[in-house]
């Protein structure tokens, strides 16, 4: 790479990587890094400072300094003018490997969110190869041939493409600018935008994004600044970029108005990122006994603190003219067990019916077999309308106490729940280490968010003296004993498996004295 640009690519240049890692594209990413990375680091430092205050007993609240934004009824986000983003009633998500991209675009969902974040293991190969695949998909040249000769190509009609870059907290170690790694967010966004924005516009679409893990409106402001600068730099009309924010942190729920306001020229709404939201609630209050949650399966969307958050999201988004997108149905239908399918499908149907009735404009599914059932439910509510923004929800009044009512969840902690967390944690981390960021485990599509719930619950239970429903205290010794037993059930001896390393990482993030913010950060040392 040209030395005068003062950046260094530390990953290997595999086949077709040179089409993505061009000097101009890398120069664009380096420019974003130099302009915005200092602010990113300041905002991450603010997260640490705020967490220290929570650990000392402070409670989150709606911000007094932005009350004027919440109280002002006059502002709205800019309208969506492109046709392909008007109807989002069912969206499917998944990683950016070649076959997945084709299948997801073909599956009948209105939108495919190509995920560089939680459903992706951030190996160098996965990150750059994903950009190759998306570039080909946009130009409709993508093709995949299996060893058995089966060929995958795009249908004439495909889903609208949205892309989720990594969160602000993650670095891309393989691109170093001025001696420091670039932001994973800026790397993912920058390469995709640079190579595809004009092509997408020419095809009647646009550069559309999902933004993860934000904890404040200041983090949304940074994204808006990145968008505005990028549009100017490439000569694209201001407001062309459209971004949907995942409200998947409990702190973000207190600032939905403010986040939409900061992104108002670039906003495509908000999404109820349920699994990360549960993880965030545990993480932010991991030292509080009154915030200790029961078995993961008992923390449903109908428990008080989850219900308060989703109703607030719909009300706020529709008040501001923005889409409100529902959460993930993670069930993977079984090809062998009809009884499992019957029970799970009934739960999926109930979940999607509630979202549609509450006013959500669309929802997420993890598997193509769920597209039809979710579409049927939203069709029954939407009819010919592309959305239901007219449903304003004046009946909803949400207080800070409602959002913080973790102590009203109820439920209990069982040995089966502990075992499930251990097994899911081990299996997911092992899959992630092999480069697979979305793993089918116990008929659910597990990604980094659900693995985070598993390990953070164990940490919280152990460090807060929680007890099983049979009276036993959940200790590190008990967790290690059950880990031995659960590990013995897994195919640890198969060639290529990485369960020994998975256990090392799992114990570090689940049983250590210090609570790790994200399991993927220490795990990065184990992948290329």
Short mmCIF file of N, CA and C in Angstrom, two decimals, residues 173-310:
data_model
loop_
_atom_site.label_atom_id
_atom_site.label_comp_id
_atom_site.label_asym_id
_atom_site.label_seq_id
_atom_site.Cartn_x
_atom_site.Cartn_y
_atom_site.Cartn_z
N UNK A 173 -8.37 -4.56 13.82
CA UNK A 173 -6.94 -4.66 14.08
C UNK A 173 -6.10 -4.76 12.82
N UNK A 174 -6.72 -5.14 11.72
CA UNK A 174 -5.96 -5.41 10.50
C UNK A 174 -5.75 -4.18 9.63
N UNK A 175 -6.30 -3.04 10.03
CA UNK A 175 -6.01 -1.79 9.34
C UNK A 175 -5.55 -0.78 10.39
N UNK A 176 -4.31 -0.35 10.25
CA UNK A 176 -3.71 0.57 11.21
C UNK A 176 -3.48 1.91 10.52
N UNK A 177 -3.95 2.97 11.15
CA UNK A 177 -3.79 4.32 10.62
C UNK A 177 -3.06 5.17 11.65
N UNK A 178 -1.97 5.77 11.24
CA UNK A 178 -1.17 6.61 12.13
C UNK A 178 -0.81 5.86 13.42
N UNK A 179 -0.57 4.57 13.28
CA UNK A 179 -0.09 3.78 14.40
C UNK A 179 -1.15 3.18 15.29
N UNK A 180 -2.45 3.37 14.98
CA UNK A 180 -3.49 2.77 15.82
C UNK A 180 -4.55 2.10 14.94
N UNK A 181 -5.18 1.04 15.45
CA UNK A 181 -6.21 0.36 14.66
C UNK A 181 -7.40 1.26 14.43
N UNK A 182 -8.04 1.10 13.29
CA UNK A 182 -9.21 1.92 13.00
C UNK A 182 -10.43 1.35 13.73
N UNK A 183 -11.43 2.17 13.83
CA UNK A 183 -12.72 1.74 14.36
C UNK A 183 -13.33 0.70 13.44
N UNK A 184 -13.84 -0.40 14.02
CA UNK A 184 -14.56 -1.38 13.24
C UNK A 184 -15.78 -0.76 12.57
N UNK A 185 -16.45 0.17 13.25
CA UNK A 185 -17.61 0.84 12.68
C UNK A 185 -17.24 1.59 11.41
N UNK A 186 -16.16 2.36 11.48
CA UNK A 186 -15.76 3.18 10.34
C UNK A 186 -15.21 2.32 9.21
N UNK A 187 -14.55 1.23 9.54
CA UNK A 187 -14.06 0.30 8.52
C UNK A 187 -15.23 -0.30 7.76
N UNK A 188 -16.20 -0.84 8.47
CA UNK A 188 -17.34 -1.50 7.83
C UNK A 188 -18.18 -0.51 7.03
N UNK A 189 -18.53 0.61 7.67
CA UNK A 189 -19.32 1.62 6.98
C UNK A 189 -18.55 2.19 5.79
N UNK A 190 -17.30 2.56 6.02
CA UNK A 190 -16.54 3.27 5.00
C UNK A 190 -16.36 2.46 3.73
N UNK A 191 -15.99 1.19 3.86
CA UNK A 191 -15.78 0.36 2.67
C UNK A 191 -17.09 0.14 1.92
N UNK A 192 -18.15 -0.14 2.65
CA UNK A 192 -19.44 -0.39 1.99
C UNK A 192 -19.93 0.87 1.29
N UNK A 193 -19.89 1.99 1.98
CA UNK A 193 -20.38 3.24 1.41
C UNK A 193 -19.55 3.65 0.20
N UNK A 194 -18.24 3.58 0.32
CA UNK A 194 -17.36 4.02 -0.75
C UNK A 194 -17.60 3.24 -2.04
N UNK A 195 -17.73 1.92 -1.90
CA UNK A 195 -17.85 1.08 -3.09
C UNK A 195 -19.26 1.02 -3.66
N UNK A 196 -20.29 1.28 -2.84
CA UNK A 196 -21.64 0.92 -3.28
C UNK A 196 -22.66 2.04 -3.28
N UNK A 197 -22.38 3.16 -2.64
CA UNK A 197 -23.42 4.19 -2.48
C UNK A 197 -23.95 4.65 -3.83
N UNK A 198 -23.08 5.02 -4.74
CA UNK A 198 -23.53 5.54 -6.04
C UNK A 198 -24.20 4.45 -6.87
N UNK A 199 -23.71 3.23 -6.78
CA UNK A 199 -24.33 2.12 -7.51
C UNK A 199 -25.74 1.88 -6.99
N UNK A 200 -25.91 1.91 -5.69
CA UNK A 200 -27.24 1.72 -5.10
C UNK A 200 -28.21 2.81 -5.54
N UNK A 201 -27.74 4.05 -5.54
CA UNK A 201 -28.60 5.17 -5.93
C UNK A 201 -29.03 5.02 -7.39
N UNK A 202 -28.10 4.65 -8.24
CA UNK A 202 -28.42 4.46 -9.66
C UNK A 202 -29.46 3.36 -9.87
N UNK A 203 -29.51 2.40 -8.96
CA UNK A 203 -30.46 1.29 -9.07
C UNK A 203 -31.77 1.58 -8.34
N UNK A 204 -31.95 2.81 -7.89
CA UNK A 204 -33.21 3.20 -7.25
C UNK A 204 -33.27 2.90 -5.77
N UNK A 205 -32.16 2.51 -5.19
CA UNK A 205 -32.10 2.21 -3.76
C UNK A 205 -31.22 3.25 -3.08
N UNK A 206 -30.52 2.86 -2.06
CA UNK A 206 -29.64 3.79 -1.38
C UNK A 206 -28.79 3.08 -0.35
N UNK A 207 -27.84 3.78 0.22
CA UNK A 207 -27.01 3.21 1.28
C UNK A 207 -27.77 3.23 2.61
N UNK A 208 -28.25 2.06 3.01
CA UNK A 208 -29.09 1.91 4.20
C UNK A 208 -28.32 1.11 5.26
N UNK A 209 -28.44 1.54 6.50
CA UNK A 209 -27.67 0.92 7.58
C UNK A 209 -28.54 0.66 8.81
N UNK A 210 -28.09 -0.32 9.59
CA UNK A 210 -28.55 -0.53 10.97
C UNK A 210 -27.40 -0.17 11.90
N UNK A 211 -27.67 0.60 12.94
CA UNK A 211 -26.62 1.07 13.85
C UNK A 211 -26.78 0.43 15.22
N UNK A 212 -25.76 -0.34 15.68
CA UNK A 212 -25.90 -1.11 16.92
C UNK A 212 -25.29 -0.44 18.15
N UNK A 213 -25.73 -0.91 19.31
CA UNK A 213 -25.05 -0.76 20.59
C UNK A 213 -24.90 0.66 21.12
N UNK A 214 -25.63 1.61 20.57
CA UNK A 214 -25.47 2.98 21.05
C UNK A 214 -26.05 3.15 22.45
N UNK A 215 -25.35 3.96 23.26
CA UNK A 215 -25.78 4.19 24.63
C UNK A 215 -26.20 5.63 24.88
N UNK A 216 -26.08 6.50 23.87
CA UNK A 216 -26.48 7.89 24.08
C UNK A 216 -26.71 8.59 22.75
N UNK A 217 -27.40 9.73 22.82
CA UNK A 217 -27.63 10.53 21.62
C UNK A 217 -26.33 11.13 21.09
N UNK A 218 -25.33 11.28 21.95
CA UNK A 218 -24.04 11.79 21.48
C UNK A 218 -23.37 10.80 20.54
N UNK A 219 -23.60 9.52 20.78
CA UNK A 219 -23.07 8.50 19.87
C UNK A 219 -23.83 8.53 18.55
N UNK A 220 -25.12 8.84 18.61
CA UNK A 220 -25.89 9.03 17.37
C UNK A 220 -25.41 10.27 16.63
N UNK A 221 -25.08 11.32 17.37
CA UNK A 221 -24.57 12.55 16.73
C UNK A 221 -23.28 12.25 15.97
N UNK A 222 -22.43 11.42 16.54
CA UNK A 222 -21.19 11.06 15.85
C UNK A 222 -21.49 10.35 14.54
N UNK A 223 -22.43 9.40 14.57
CA UNK A 223 -22.80 8.73 13.32
C UNK A 223 -23.34 9.74 12.31
N UNK A 224 -24.15 10.68 12.76
CA UNK A 224 -24.70 11.67 11.84
C UNK A 224 -23.59 12.52 11.22
N UNK A 225 -22.61 12.87 12.02
CA UNK A 225 -21.47 13.64 11.50
C UNK A 225 -20.70 12.82 10.46
N UNK A 226 -20.53 11.53 10.73
CA UNK A 226 -19.86 10.65 9.76
C UNK A 226 -20.66 10.60 8.45
N UNK A 227 -21.97 10.46 8.57
CA UNK A 227 -22.82 10.39 7.37
C UNK A 227 -22.73 11.69 6.56
N UNK A 228 -22.86 12.82 7.26
CA UNK A 228 -22.85 14.11 6.56
C UNK A 228 -21.53 14.33 5.84
N UNK A 229 -20.43 14.05 6.53
CA UNK A 229 -19.12 14.22 5.89
C UNK A 229 -18.96 13.27 4.71
N UNK A 230 -19.38 12.03 4.86
CA UNK A 230 -19.22 11.04 3.80
C UNK A 230 -20.01 11.41 2.56
N UNK A 231 -21.22 11.90 2.76
CA UNK A 231 -22.02 12.35 1.62
C UNK A 231 -21.34 13.51 0.89
N UNK A 232 -20.83 14.47 1.66
CA UNK A 232 -20.13 15.59 1.05
C UNK A 232 -18.88 15.13 0.30
N UNK A 233 -18.14 14.23 0.93
CA UNK A 233 -16.87 13.77 0.34
C UNK A 233 -17.10 13.06 -1.00
N UNK A 234 -18.18 12.28 -1.13
CA UNK A 234 -18.44 11.55 -2.36
C UNK A 234 -19.41 12.27 -3.30
N UNK A 235 -19.82 13.48 -2.93
CA UNK A 235 -20.69 14.25 -3.79
C UNK A 235 -22.10 13.69 -3.88
N UNK A 236 -22.61 13.19 -2.77
CA UNK A 236 -23.95 12.60 -2.70
C UNK A 236 -24.85 13.54 -1.90
N UNK A 237 -26.08 13.65 -2.31
CA UNK A 237 -27.02 14.56 -1.68
C UNK A 237 -27.17 14.27 -0.19
N UNK A 238 -27.18 15.34 0.59
CA UNK A 238 -27.34 15.20 2.04
C UNK A 238 -28.66 14.51 2.37
N UNK A 239 -28.60 13.55 3.28
CA UNK A 239 -29.79 12.82 3.70
C UNK A 239 -30.03 11.55 2.91
N UNK A 240 -29.15 11.24 1.96
CA UNK A 240 -29.31 10.02 1.17
C UNK A 240 -29.13 8.77 2.02
N UNK A 241 -28.14 8.81 2.90
CA UNK A 241 -27.95 7.70 3.83
C UNK A 241 -29.16 7.63 4.76
N UNK A 242 -29.67 6.42 4.96
CA UNK A 242 -30.75 6.20 5.92
C UNK A 242 -30.33 5.11 6.90
N UNK A 243 -30.54 5.38 8.18
CA UNK A 243 -30.07 4.48 9.21
C UNK A 243 -31.16 4.18 10.22
N UNK A 244 -31.31 2.91 10.54
CA UNK A 244 -32.20 2.46 11.60
C UNK A 244 -31.36 2.16 12.83
N UNK A 245 -31.73 2.72 13.94
CA UNK A 245 -30.96 2.54 15.17
C UNK A 245 -31.55 1.39 15.97
N UNK A 246 -30.71 0.46 16.35
CA UNK A 246 -31.12 -0.60 17.26
C UNK A 246 -31.13 -0.04 18.68
N UNK A 247 -32.32 0.07 19.25
CA UNK A 247 -32.41 0.47 20.65
C UNK A 247 -32.24 -0.82 21.45
N UNK A 248 -30.99 -1.15 21.67
CA UNK A 248 -30.65 -2.43 22.28
C UNK A 248 -29.80 -2.26 23.53
N UNK A 249 -29.77 -1.03 24.05
CA UNK A 249 -29.19 -0.82 25.38
C UNK A 249 -30.23 -0.12 26.24
N UNK A 250 -30.21 -0.41 27.51
CA UNK A 250 -31.21 0.19 28.40
C UNK A 250 -31.01 1.69 28.52
N UNK A 251 -29.79 2.15 28.30
CA UNK A 251 -29.55 3.60 28.32
C UNK A 251 -30.11 4.24 27.06
N UNK A 252 -30.01 3.56 25.93
CA UNK A 252 -30.59 4.09 24.70
C UNK A 252 -32.09 4.29 24.81
N UNK A 253 -32.76 3.45 25.59
CA UNK A 253 -34.21 3.58 25.74
C UNK A 253 -34.61 4.90 26.38
N UNK A 254 -33.74 5.48 27.19
CA UNK A 254 -34.01 6.76 27.82
C UNK A 254 -33.80 7.93 26.85
N UNK A 255 -33.23 7.66 25.67
CA UNK A 255 -32.86 8.75 24.75
C UNK A 255 -33.36 8.49 23.33
N UNK A 256 -34.49 7.80 23.17
CA UNK A 256 -34.99 7.51 21.83
C UNK A 256 -35.30 8.81 21.08
N UNK A 257 -35.98 9.74 21.72
CA UNK A 257 -36.26 11.02 21.08
C UNK A 257 -34.98 11.70 20.63
N UNK A 258 -34.02 11.75 21.53
CA UNK A 258 -32.78 12.47 21.24
C UNK A 258 -31.97 11.79 20.13
N UNK A 259 -31.98 10.47 20.11
CA UNK A 259 -31.27 9.74 19.07
C UNK A 259 -31.90 10.02 17.71
N UNK A 260 -33.23 9.97 17.65
CA UNK A 260 -33.91 10.30 16.40
C UNK A 260 -33.64 11.74 15.99
N UNK A 261 -33.60 12.63 16.95
CA UNK A 261 -33.34 14.04 16.65
C UNK A 261 -31.96 14.24 16.04
N UNK A 262 -30.97 13.59 16.62
CA UNK A 262 -29.60 13.75 16.10
C UNK A 262 -29.48 13.21 14.68
N UNK A 263 -30.22 12.16 14.38
CA UNK A 263 -30.14 11.52 13.07
C UNK A 263 -31.31 11.91 12.16
N UNK A 264 -31.99 13.00 12.48
CA UNK A 264 -33.29 13.27 11.86
C UNK A 264 -33.21 13.38 10.33
N UNK A 265 -32.09 13.85 9.78
CA UNK A 265 -31.97 13.91 8.32
C UNK A 265 -31.64 12.56 7.71
N UNK A 266 -31.17 11.62 8.54
CA UNK A 266 -30.71 10.33 8.05
C UNK A 266 -31.47 9.16 8.68
N UNK A 267 -32.54 9.44 9.38
CA UNK A 267 -33.18 8.39 10.17
C UNK A 267 -34.15 7.56 9.35
N UNK A 268 -34.09 6.24 9.58
CA UNK A 268 -35.10 5.31 9.06
C UNK A 268 -35.80 4.61 10.22
N UNK A 269 -35.70 5.17 11.43
CA UNK A 269 -36.42 4.61 12.56
C UNK A 269 -35.55 3.90 13.57
N UNK A 270 -36.22 3.10 14.40
CA UNK A 270 -35.56 2.36 15.47
C UNK A 270 -36.08 0.93 15.50
N UNK A 271 -35.28 0.05 16.08
CA UNK A 271 -35.61 -1.36 16.19
C UNK A 271 -35.47 -1.80 17.64
N UNK A 272 -36.37 -2.67 18.07
CA UNK A 272 -36.32 -3.20 19.43
C UNK A 272 -35.40 -4.41 19.47
N UNK A 273 -34.12 -4.15 19.66
CA UNK A 273 -33.12 -5.22 19.70
C UNK A 273 -33.15 -5.95 21.03
N UNK A 274 -34.06 -6.89 21.14
CA UNK A 274 -34.45 -7.46 22.44
C UNK A 274 -33.33 -8.20 23.15
N UNK A 275 -32.54 -9.01 22.44
CA UNK A 275 -31.55 -9.83 23.14
C UNK A 275 -30.43 -8.97 23.70
N UNK A 276 -29.92 -8.04 22.91
CA UNK A 276 -28.90 -7.13 23.42
C UNK A 276 -29.46 -6.26 24.54
N UNK A 277 -30.75 -5.94 24.45
CA UNK A 277 -31.35 -5.10 25.49
C UNK A 277 -31.34 -5.82 26.83
N UNK A 278 -31.68 -7.10 26.82
CA UNK A 278 -31.62 -7.88 28.06
C UNK A 278 -30.20 -7.94 28.58
N UNK A 279 -29.24 -8.20 27.69
CA UNK A 279 -27.83 -8.22 28.09
C UNK A 279 -27.43 -6.87 28.68
N UNK A 280 -27.85 -5.79 28.04
CA UNK A 280 -27.48 -4.46 28.53
C UNK A 280 -28.03 -4.21 29.93
N UNK A 281 -29.26 -4.65 30.17
CA UNK A 281 -29.85 -4.46 31.49
C UNK A 281 -29.06 -5.20 32.56
N UNK A 282 -28.63 -6.42 32.23
CA UNK A 282 -27.79 -7.17 33.18
C UNK A 282 -26.46 -6.48 33.37
N UNK A 283 -25.83 -6.07 32.26
CA UNK A 283 -24.50 -5.48 32.32
C UNK A 283 -24.49 -4.19 33.13
N UNK A 284 -25.43 -3.31 32.84
CA UNK A 284 -25.41 -2.01 33.51
C UNK A 284 -25.65 -2.13 35.01
N UNK A 285 -26.39 -3.16 35.42
CA UNK A 285 -26.71 -3.31 36.84
C UNK A 285 -26.20 -4.64 37.38
N UNK A 286 -25.04 -5.06 36.91
CA UNK A 286 -24.55 -6.41 37.26
C UNK A 286 -24.22 -6.55 38.74
N UNK A 287 -24.03 -5.44 39.44
CA UNK A 287 -23.72 -5.52 40.87
C UNK A 287 -24.96 -5.42 41.76
N UNK A 288 -26.13 -5.25 41.17
CA UNK A 288 -27.34 -5.02 41.95
C UNK A 288 -28.14 -6.31 42.13
N UNK A 289 -28.38 -6.68 43.36
CA UNK A 289 -29.18 -7.88 43.62
C UNK A 289 -30.62 -7.72 43.16
N UNK A 290 -31.16 -6.50 43.27
CA UNK A 290 -32.56 -6.31 42.89
C UNK A 290 -32.75 -6.30 41.37
N UNK A 291 -31.65 -6.34 40.62
CA UNK A 291 -31.74 -6.40 39.16
C UNK A 291 -31.39 -7.79 38.63
N UNK A 292 -31.32 -8.76 39.52
CA UNK A 292 -30.97 -10.12 39.11
C UNK A 292 -32.17 -10.79 38.44
N UNK A 293 -31.97 -11.23 37.19
CA UNK A 293 -33.05 -11.79 36.41
C UNK A 293 -33.11 -13.31 36.53
N UNK A 294 -34.26 -13.90 36.25
CA UNK A 294 -34.40 -15.37 36.30
C UNK A 294 -33.84 -16.02 35.03
N UNK A 295 -34.11 -17.31 34.86
CA UNK A 295 -33.68 -18.02 33.67
C UNK A 295 -34.01 -17.20 32.41
N UNK A 296 -33.11 -17.26 31.47
CA UNK A 296 -33.27 -16.47 30.24
C UNK A 296 -34.63 -16.70 29.58
N UNK A 297 -35.10 -17.93 29.55
CA UNK A 297 -36.36 -18.25 28.90
C UNK A 297 -37.56 -17.61 29.56
N UNK A 298 -37.40 -17.15 30.81
CA UNK A 298 -38.50 -16.51 31.53
C UNK A 298 -38.53 -15.00 31.33
N UNK A 299 -37.48 -14.45 30.71
CA UNK A 299 -37.43 -13.00 30.46
C UNK A 299 -38.04 -12.76 29.08
N UNK A 300 -39.35 -12.78 29.03
CA UNK A 300 -40.08 -12.66 27.78
C UNK A 300 -40.35 -11.18 27.47
N UNK A 301 -40.94 -10.96 26.31
CA UNK A 301 -41.26 -9.58 25.92
C UNK A 301 -42.45 -9.02 26.69
N UNK A 302 -43.10 -9.84 27.50
CA UNK A 302 -44.25 -9.36 28.27
C UNK A 302 -43.90 -9.02 29.71
N UNK A 303 -42.67 -9.24 30.15
CA UNK A 303 -42.31 -8.84 31.51
C UNK A 303 -42.29 -7.31 31.56
N UNK A 304 -42.53 -6.71 32.72
CA UNK A 304 -42.78 -5.26 32.77
C UNK A 304 -41.70 -4.38 32.14
N UNK A 305 -40.42 -4.63 32.41
CA UNK A 305 -39.42 -3.70 31.90
C UNK A 305 -39.25 -3.82 30.39
N UNK A 306 -39.49 -5.01 29.83
CA UNK A 306 -39.41 -5.17 28.38
C UNK A 306 -40.65 -4.59 27.69
N UNK A 307 -41.79 -4.77 28.32
CA UNK A 307 -43.03 -4.22 27.76
C UNK A 307 -42.96 -2.69 27.74
N UNK A 308 -42.46 -2.09 28.80
CA UNK A 308 -42.36 -0.63 28.87
C UNK A 308 -41.46 -0.09 27.76
N UNK A 309 -40.37 -0.76 27.53
CA UNK A 309 -39.39 -0.29 26.53
C UNK A 309 -39.94 -0.38 25.11
N UNK A 310 -40.62 -1.48 24.79
CA UNK A 310 -41.11 -1.62 23.42
C UNK A 310 -42.28 -0.69 23.14
#
